[in-house]
Short mmCIF file of C-alpha atoms in Angstrom, two decimals:
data_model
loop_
_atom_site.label_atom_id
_atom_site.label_comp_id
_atom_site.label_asym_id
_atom_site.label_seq_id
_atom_site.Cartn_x
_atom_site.Cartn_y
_atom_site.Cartn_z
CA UNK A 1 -23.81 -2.09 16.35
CA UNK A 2 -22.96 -1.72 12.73
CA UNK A 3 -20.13 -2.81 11.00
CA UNK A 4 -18.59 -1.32 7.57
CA UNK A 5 -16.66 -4.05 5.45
CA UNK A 6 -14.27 -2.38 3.30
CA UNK A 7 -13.03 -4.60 0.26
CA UNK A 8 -9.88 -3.25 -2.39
CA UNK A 9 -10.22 -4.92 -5.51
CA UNK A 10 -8.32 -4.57 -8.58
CA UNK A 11 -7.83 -7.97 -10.95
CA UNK A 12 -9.59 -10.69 -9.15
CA UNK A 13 -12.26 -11.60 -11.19
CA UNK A 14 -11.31 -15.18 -10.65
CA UNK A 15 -12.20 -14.99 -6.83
CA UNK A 16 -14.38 -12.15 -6.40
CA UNK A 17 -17.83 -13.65 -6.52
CA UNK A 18 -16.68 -15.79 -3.59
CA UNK A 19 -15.16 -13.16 -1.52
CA UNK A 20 -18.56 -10.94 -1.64
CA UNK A 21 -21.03 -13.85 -1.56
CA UNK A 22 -19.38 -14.88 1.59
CA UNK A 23 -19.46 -11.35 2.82
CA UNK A 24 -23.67 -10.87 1.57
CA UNK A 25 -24.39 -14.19 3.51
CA UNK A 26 -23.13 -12.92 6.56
CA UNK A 27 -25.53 -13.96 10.00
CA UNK A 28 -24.82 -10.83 11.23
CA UNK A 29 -27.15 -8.44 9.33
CA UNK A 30 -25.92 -4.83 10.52
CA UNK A 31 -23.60 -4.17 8.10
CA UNK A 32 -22.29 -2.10 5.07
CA UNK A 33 -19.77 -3.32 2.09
CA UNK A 34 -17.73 -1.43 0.18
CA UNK A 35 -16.45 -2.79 -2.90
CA UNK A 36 -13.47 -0.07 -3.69
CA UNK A 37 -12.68 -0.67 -7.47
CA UNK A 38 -9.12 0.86 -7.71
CA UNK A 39 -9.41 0.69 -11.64
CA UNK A 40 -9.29 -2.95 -12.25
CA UNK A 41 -8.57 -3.78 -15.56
CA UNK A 42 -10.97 -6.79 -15.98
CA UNK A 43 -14.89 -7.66 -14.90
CA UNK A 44 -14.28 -6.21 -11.73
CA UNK A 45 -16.23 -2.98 -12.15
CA UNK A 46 -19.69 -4.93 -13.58
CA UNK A 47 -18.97 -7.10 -11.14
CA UNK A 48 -19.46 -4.37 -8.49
CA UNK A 49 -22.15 -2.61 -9.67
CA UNK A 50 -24.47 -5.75 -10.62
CA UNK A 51 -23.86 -6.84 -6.81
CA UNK A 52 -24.90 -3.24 -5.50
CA UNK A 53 -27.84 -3.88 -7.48
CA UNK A 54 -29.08 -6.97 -5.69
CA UNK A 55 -28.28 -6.35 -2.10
CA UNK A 56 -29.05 -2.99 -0.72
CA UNK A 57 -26.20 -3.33 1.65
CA UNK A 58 -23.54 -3.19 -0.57
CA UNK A 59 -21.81 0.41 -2.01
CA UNK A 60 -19.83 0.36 -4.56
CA UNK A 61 -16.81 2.82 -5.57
CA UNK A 62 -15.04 3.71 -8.70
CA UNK A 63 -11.73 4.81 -8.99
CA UNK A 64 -8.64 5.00 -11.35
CA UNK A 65 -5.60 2.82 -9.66
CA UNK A 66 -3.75 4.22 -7.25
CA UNK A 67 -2.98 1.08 -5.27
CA UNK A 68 -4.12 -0.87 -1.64
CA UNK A 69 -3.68 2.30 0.47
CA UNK A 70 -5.40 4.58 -1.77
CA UNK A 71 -8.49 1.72 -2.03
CA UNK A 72 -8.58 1.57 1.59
CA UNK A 73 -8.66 5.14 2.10
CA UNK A 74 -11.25 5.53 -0.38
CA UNK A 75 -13.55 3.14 1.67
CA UNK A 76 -12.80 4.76 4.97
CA UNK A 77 -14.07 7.77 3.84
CA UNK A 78 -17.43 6.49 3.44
CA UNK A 79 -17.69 4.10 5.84
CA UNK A 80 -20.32 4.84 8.41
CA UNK A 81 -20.10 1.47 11.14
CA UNK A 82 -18.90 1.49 14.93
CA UNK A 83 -16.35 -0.89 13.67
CA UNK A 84 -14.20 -1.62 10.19
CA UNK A 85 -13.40 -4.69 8.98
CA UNK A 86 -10.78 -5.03 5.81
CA UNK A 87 -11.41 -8.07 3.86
CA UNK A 88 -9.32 -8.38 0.75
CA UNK A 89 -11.05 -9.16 -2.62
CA UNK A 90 -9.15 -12.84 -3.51
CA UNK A 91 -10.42 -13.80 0.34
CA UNK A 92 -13.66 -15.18 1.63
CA UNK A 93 -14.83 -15.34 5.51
CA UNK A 94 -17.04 -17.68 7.50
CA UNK A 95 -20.63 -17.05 7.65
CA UNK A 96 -20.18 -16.17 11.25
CA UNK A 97 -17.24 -13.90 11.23
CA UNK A 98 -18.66 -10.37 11.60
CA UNK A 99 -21.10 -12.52 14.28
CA UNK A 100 -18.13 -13.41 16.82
CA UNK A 101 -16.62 -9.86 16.18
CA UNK A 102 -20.11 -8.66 17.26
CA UNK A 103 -20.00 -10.70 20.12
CA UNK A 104 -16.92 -9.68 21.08
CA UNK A 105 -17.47 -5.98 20.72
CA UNK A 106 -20.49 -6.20 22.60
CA UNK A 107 -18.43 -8.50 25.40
CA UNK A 108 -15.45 -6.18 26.04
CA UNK A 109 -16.19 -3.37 24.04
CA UNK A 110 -12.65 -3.77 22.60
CA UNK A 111 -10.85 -1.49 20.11
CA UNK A 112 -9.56 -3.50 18.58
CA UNK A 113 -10.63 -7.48 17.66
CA UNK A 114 -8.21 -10.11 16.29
CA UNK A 115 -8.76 -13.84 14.97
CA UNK A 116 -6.82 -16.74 13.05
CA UNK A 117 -7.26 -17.60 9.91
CA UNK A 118 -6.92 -20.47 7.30
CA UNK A 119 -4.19 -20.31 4.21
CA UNK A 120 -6.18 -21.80 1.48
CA UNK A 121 -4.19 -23.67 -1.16
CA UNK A 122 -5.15 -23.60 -4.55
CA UNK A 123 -5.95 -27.76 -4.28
CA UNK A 124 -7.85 -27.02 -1.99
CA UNK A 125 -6.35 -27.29 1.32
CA UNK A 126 -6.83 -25.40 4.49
CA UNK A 127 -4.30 -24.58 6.88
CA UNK A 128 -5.51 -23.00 10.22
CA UNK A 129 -3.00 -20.30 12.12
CA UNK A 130 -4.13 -19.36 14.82
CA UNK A 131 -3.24 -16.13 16.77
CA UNK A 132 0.01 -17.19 19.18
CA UNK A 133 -1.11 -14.98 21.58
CA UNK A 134 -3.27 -15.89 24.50
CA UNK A 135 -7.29 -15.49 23.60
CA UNK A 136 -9.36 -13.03 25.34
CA UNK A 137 -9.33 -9.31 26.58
CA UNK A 138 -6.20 -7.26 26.90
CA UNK A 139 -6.66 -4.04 28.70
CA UNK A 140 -3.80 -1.13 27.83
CA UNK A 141 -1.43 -2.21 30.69
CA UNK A 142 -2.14 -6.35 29.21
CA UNK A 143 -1.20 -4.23 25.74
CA UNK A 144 2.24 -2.69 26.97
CA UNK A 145 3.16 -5.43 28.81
CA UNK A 146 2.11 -8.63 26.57
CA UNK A 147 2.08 -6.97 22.78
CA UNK A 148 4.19 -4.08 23.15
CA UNK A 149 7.83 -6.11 23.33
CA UNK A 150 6.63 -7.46 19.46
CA UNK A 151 4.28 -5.18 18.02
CA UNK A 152 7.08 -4.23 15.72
CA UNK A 153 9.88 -6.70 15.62
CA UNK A 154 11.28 -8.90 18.37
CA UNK A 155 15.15 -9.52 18.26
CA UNK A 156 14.06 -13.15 16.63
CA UNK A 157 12.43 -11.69 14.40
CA UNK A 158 8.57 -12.43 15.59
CA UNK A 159 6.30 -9.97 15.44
CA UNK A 160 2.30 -9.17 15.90
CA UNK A 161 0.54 -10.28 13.14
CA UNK A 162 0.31 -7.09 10.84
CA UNK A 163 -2.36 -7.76 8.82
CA UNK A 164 -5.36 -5.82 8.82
CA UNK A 165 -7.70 -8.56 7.72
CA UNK A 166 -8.70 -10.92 10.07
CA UNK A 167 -9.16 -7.87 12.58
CA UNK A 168 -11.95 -5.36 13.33
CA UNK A 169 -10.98 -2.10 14.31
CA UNK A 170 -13.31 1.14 15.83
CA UNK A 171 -13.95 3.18 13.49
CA UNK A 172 -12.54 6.38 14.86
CA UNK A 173 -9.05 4.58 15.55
CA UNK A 174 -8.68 3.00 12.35
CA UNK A 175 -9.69 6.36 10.22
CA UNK A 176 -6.83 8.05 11.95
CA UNK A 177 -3.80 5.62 11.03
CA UNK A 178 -5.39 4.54 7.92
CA UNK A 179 -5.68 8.23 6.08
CA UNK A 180 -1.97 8.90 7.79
CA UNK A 181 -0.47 5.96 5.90
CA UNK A 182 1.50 6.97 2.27
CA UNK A 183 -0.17 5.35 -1.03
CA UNK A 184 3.53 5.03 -1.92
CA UNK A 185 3.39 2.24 0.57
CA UNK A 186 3.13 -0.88 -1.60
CA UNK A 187 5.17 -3.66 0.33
CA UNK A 188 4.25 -3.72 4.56
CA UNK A 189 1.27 -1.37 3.91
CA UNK A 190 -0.82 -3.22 6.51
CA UNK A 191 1.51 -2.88 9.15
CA UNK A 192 1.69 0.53 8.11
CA UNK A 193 -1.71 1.20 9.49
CA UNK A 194 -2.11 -1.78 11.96
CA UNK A 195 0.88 -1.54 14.70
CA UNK A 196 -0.30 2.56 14.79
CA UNK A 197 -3.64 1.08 15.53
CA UNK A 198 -2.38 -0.79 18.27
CA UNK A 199 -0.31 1.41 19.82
CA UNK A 200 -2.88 3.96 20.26
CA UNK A 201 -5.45 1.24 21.60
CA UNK A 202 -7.23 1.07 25.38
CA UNK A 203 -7.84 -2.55 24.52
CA UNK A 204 -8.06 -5.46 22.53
CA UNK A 205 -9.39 -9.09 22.04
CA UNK A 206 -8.32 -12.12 20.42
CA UNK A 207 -10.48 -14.39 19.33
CA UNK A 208 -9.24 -18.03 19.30
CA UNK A 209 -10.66 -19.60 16.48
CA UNK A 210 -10.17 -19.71 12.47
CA UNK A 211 -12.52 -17.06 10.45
CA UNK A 212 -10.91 -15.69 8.09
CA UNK A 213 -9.79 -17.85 4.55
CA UNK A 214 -6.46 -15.97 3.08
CA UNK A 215 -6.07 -17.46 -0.55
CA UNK A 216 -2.75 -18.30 -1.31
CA UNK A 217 -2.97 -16.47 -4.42
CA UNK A 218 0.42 -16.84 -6.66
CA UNK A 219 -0.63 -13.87 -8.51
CA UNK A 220 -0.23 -11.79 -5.18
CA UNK A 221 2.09 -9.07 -5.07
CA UNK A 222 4.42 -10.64 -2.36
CA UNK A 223 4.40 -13.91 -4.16
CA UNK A 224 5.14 -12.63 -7.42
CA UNK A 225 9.21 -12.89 -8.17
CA UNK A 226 9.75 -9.23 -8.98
CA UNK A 227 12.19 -6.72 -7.45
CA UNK A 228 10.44 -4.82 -4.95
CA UNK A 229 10.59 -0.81 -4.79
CA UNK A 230 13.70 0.56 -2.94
CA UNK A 231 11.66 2.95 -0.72
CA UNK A 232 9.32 0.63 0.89
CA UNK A 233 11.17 0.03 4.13
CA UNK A 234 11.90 3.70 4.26
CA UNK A 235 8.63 4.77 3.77
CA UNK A 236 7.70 2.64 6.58
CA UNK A 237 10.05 3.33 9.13
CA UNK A 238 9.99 7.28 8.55
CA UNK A 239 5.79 6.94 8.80
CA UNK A 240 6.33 4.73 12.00
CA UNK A 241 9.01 7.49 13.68
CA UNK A 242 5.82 9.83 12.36
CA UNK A 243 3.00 7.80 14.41
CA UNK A 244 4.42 6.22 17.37
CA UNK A 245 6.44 7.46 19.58
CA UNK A 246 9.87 5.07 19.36
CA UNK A 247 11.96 7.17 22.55
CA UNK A 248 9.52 4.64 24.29
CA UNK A 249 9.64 0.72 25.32
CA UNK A 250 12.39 -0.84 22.69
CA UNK A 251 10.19 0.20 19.96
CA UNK A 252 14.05 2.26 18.36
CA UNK A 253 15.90 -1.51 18.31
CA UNK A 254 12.31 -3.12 17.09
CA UNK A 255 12.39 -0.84 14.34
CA UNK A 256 15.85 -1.39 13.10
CA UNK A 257 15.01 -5.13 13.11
CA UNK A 258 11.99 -4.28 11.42
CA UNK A 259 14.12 -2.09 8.51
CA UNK A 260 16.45 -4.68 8.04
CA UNK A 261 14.47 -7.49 7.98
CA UNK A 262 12.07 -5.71 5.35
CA UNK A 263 15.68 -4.24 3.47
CA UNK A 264 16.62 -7.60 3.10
CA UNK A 265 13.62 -8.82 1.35
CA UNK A 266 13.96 -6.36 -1.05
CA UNK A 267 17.50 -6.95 -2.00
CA UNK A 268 17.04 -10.60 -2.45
CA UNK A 269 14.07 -9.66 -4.89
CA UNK A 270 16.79 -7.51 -7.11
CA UNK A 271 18.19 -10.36 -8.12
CA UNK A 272 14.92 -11.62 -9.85
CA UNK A 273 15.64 -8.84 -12.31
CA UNK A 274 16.90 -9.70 -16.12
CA UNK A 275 20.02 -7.82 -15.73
CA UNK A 276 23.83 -8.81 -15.21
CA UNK A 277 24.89 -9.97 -11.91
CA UNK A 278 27.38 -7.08 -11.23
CA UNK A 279 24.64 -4.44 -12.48
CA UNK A 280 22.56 -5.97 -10.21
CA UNK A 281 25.31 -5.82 -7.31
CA UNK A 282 26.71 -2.33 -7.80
CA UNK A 283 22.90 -0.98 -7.01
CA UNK A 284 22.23 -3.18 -4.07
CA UNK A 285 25.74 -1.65 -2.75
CA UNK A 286 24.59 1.97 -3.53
CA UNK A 287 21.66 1.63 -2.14
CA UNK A 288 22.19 0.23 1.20
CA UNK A 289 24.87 3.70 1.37
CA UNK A 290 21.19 5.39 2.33
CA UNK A 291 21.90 6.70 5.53
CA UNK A 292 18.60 4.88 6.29
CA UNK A 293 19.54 2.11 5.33
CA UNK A 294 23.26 2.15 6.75
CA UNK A 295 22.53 3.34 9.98
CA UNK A 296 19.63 0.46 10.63
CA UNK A 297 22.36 -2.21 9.42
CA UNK A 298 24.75 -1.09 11.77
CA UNK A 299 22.15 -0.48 14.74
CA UNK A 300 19.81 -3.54 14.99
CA UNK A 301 20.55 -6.51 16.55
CA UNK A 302 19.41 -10.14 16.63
CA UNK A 303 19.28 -13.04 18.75
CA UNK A 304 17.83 -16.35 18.74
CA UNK A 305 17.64 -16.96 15.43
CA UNK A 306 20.75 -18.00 13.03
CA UNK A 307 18.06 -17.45 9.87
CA UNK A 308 17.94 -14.07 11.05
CA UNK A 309 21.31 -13.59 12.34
CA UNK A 310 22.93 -14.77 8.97
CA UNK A 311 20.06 -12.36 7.27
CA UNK A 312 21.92 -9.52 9.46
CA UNK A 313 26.05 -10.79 8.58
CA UNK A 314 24.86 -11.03 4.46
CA UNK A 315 23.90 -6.91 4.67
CA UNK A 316 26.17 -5.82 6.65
CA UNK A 317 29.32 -7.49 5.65
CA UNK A 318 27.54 -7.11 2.08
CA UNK A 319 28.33 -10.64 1.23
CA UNK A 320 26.12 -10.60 -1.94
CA UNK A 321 26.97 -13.70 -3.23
CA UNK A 322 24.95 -15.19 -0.17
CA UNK A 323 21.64 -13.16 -1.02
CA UNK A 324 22.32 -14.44 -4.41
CA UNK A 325 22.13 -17.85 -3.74
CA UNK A 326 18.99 -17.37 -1.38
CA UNK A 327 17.13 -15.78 -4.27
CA UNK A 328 18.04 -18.61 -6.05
CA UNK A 329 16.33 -21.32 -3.81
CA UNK A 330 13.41 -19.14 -1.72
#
């Protein structure tokens, strides 16, 4: 069983050689590794090609930027393995991880495999989290009835981990979502690809153990105090209507949840721009006018959690002042 480890990289020189040595040193010998280079502006590319140089199992792809999606895609496409794994380039993985997603492949023969994973702190702490949900094999009707009522967003706001790392996914099931999601996608792009992935899967397993180190990187996009596009929560809910099929379960109320709670994040970020307060205000109000926008506001609901229920009053009673002073102390 062979499995094809697709790595995006663009401007982490800093952490690459860790990431791929952990990925060459592998136990588990039957697989491939992409290193996409989506145009990265430093070492990067030398670094790539003097790797595919020494180990025969690594490929190596050139590119000019066109973002995460676009990196992924360009992996998929040449991926050949029963099974992909996405590892991102500032991360690293324990020498057993493509091992116990072996194991469990060849266990329950599993579409899809999930594990925990450590945040790793720049002083060098560890944090395990591991995956809430119960270890072991989930056949579709375990699926519907287990993952389905948060595999987008749960009315308090908990949701199935959308990442795509930490998880192995058949090849054939992961090509499908993963060419369908928009490279506009640059906030929520995982989840773009991954709750697809699960809707359409037979089965799953969880693994219950930590493999998977995800730096806490403060260069990352997400941790990065800029204002984030406008479109990414549209993008996202117009390519989830596209995918899955919402008329079924609650999937319509988890994706208003999901719209808001993504909307919200992205007007709190407006307010990290250098402009004047009122500037700033007078396009937040504009834009939430999106029907899009408007109609999730006035559709979702929440319960359970007053975080996410004041989240909710601050948009749609457009108490800005309120989002202003959470962007002030997030």
């Amino acid at each position: 069983m062979k499995f094809s480890i697709i790595v995006p990289i663009y401007n982490v020189e800093k952490y690459l050689e860790q990431c791929v040595d952990s990925l060459i040193c592998q136990t588990y010998r039957d697989i491939e590794i992409i290193l996409v280079d989506d145009g990265s502006p430093d070492r990067c590319p030398q670094m790539c090609d003097e790797y595919a140089l020494k180990d025969a199992k690594i490929k190596v792809i050139h590119k000019a930027n066109g973002g995460l999606v676009s990196a992924r895609q360009a992996g998929t496409e040449i991926a050949t393995g029963d099974y992909i794994v996405p590892v991102d380039g500032d991360d690293w993985v324990v020498s057993n991880y493509v091992e116990k997603f072996a194991e469990a492949a060849e266990k329950y023969n599993a579409d899809i495999i999930c594990c925990g994973y450590y945040k790793a702190f720049e002083d060098n702490r560890n944090l395990a989290v591991f995956m809430p949900d119960r270890a072991g094999f989930y056949s579709r009707e375990d699926i519907e009835r287990e993952i389905f009522p948060k595999l987008i967003q749960k009315a308090d706001t908990t949701y199935f981990s959308p990442n795509l790392w930490c998880k192995a996914f058949k090849r054939e099931l992961y090509i499908t979502q993963q060419m369908k999601v928009n490279p506009k996608i640059k906030i929520g792009e995982d989840g773009a690809c991954t709750i697809p992935c699960i809707y359409n899967a037979n089965s799953l397993s969880i693994i219950p153990e930590c493999l998977y180190y995800y730096r806490q990187n403060p260069k990352a996009m997400t941790k990065n105090k800029k204002a984030f596009p406008w479109n990414g929560p549209e993008l996202i809910q117009k390519h989830l209507e596209r995918t899955i099929d919402i008329s079924k379960f609650d999937f319509k109320e988890q994706l208003y949840r999901k719209t808001v709670h993504e909307l919200f994040s992205v007007v709190v970020s407006q307010f990290y721009r250098k402009e004047p307060y009122f500037g700033i205000v007078s396009d937040i109000k504009q834009q939430l006018d999106k029907e899009v926008y408007s109609g999730a506001i006035q559709k979702a609901k929440f319960s359970g959690s007053a975080k996410a229920k004041l989240m909710h009053f601050a948009l749609k009673c457009r108490v800005m002042w309120l989002i202003w002073l959470y962007s002030r102390v997030k």
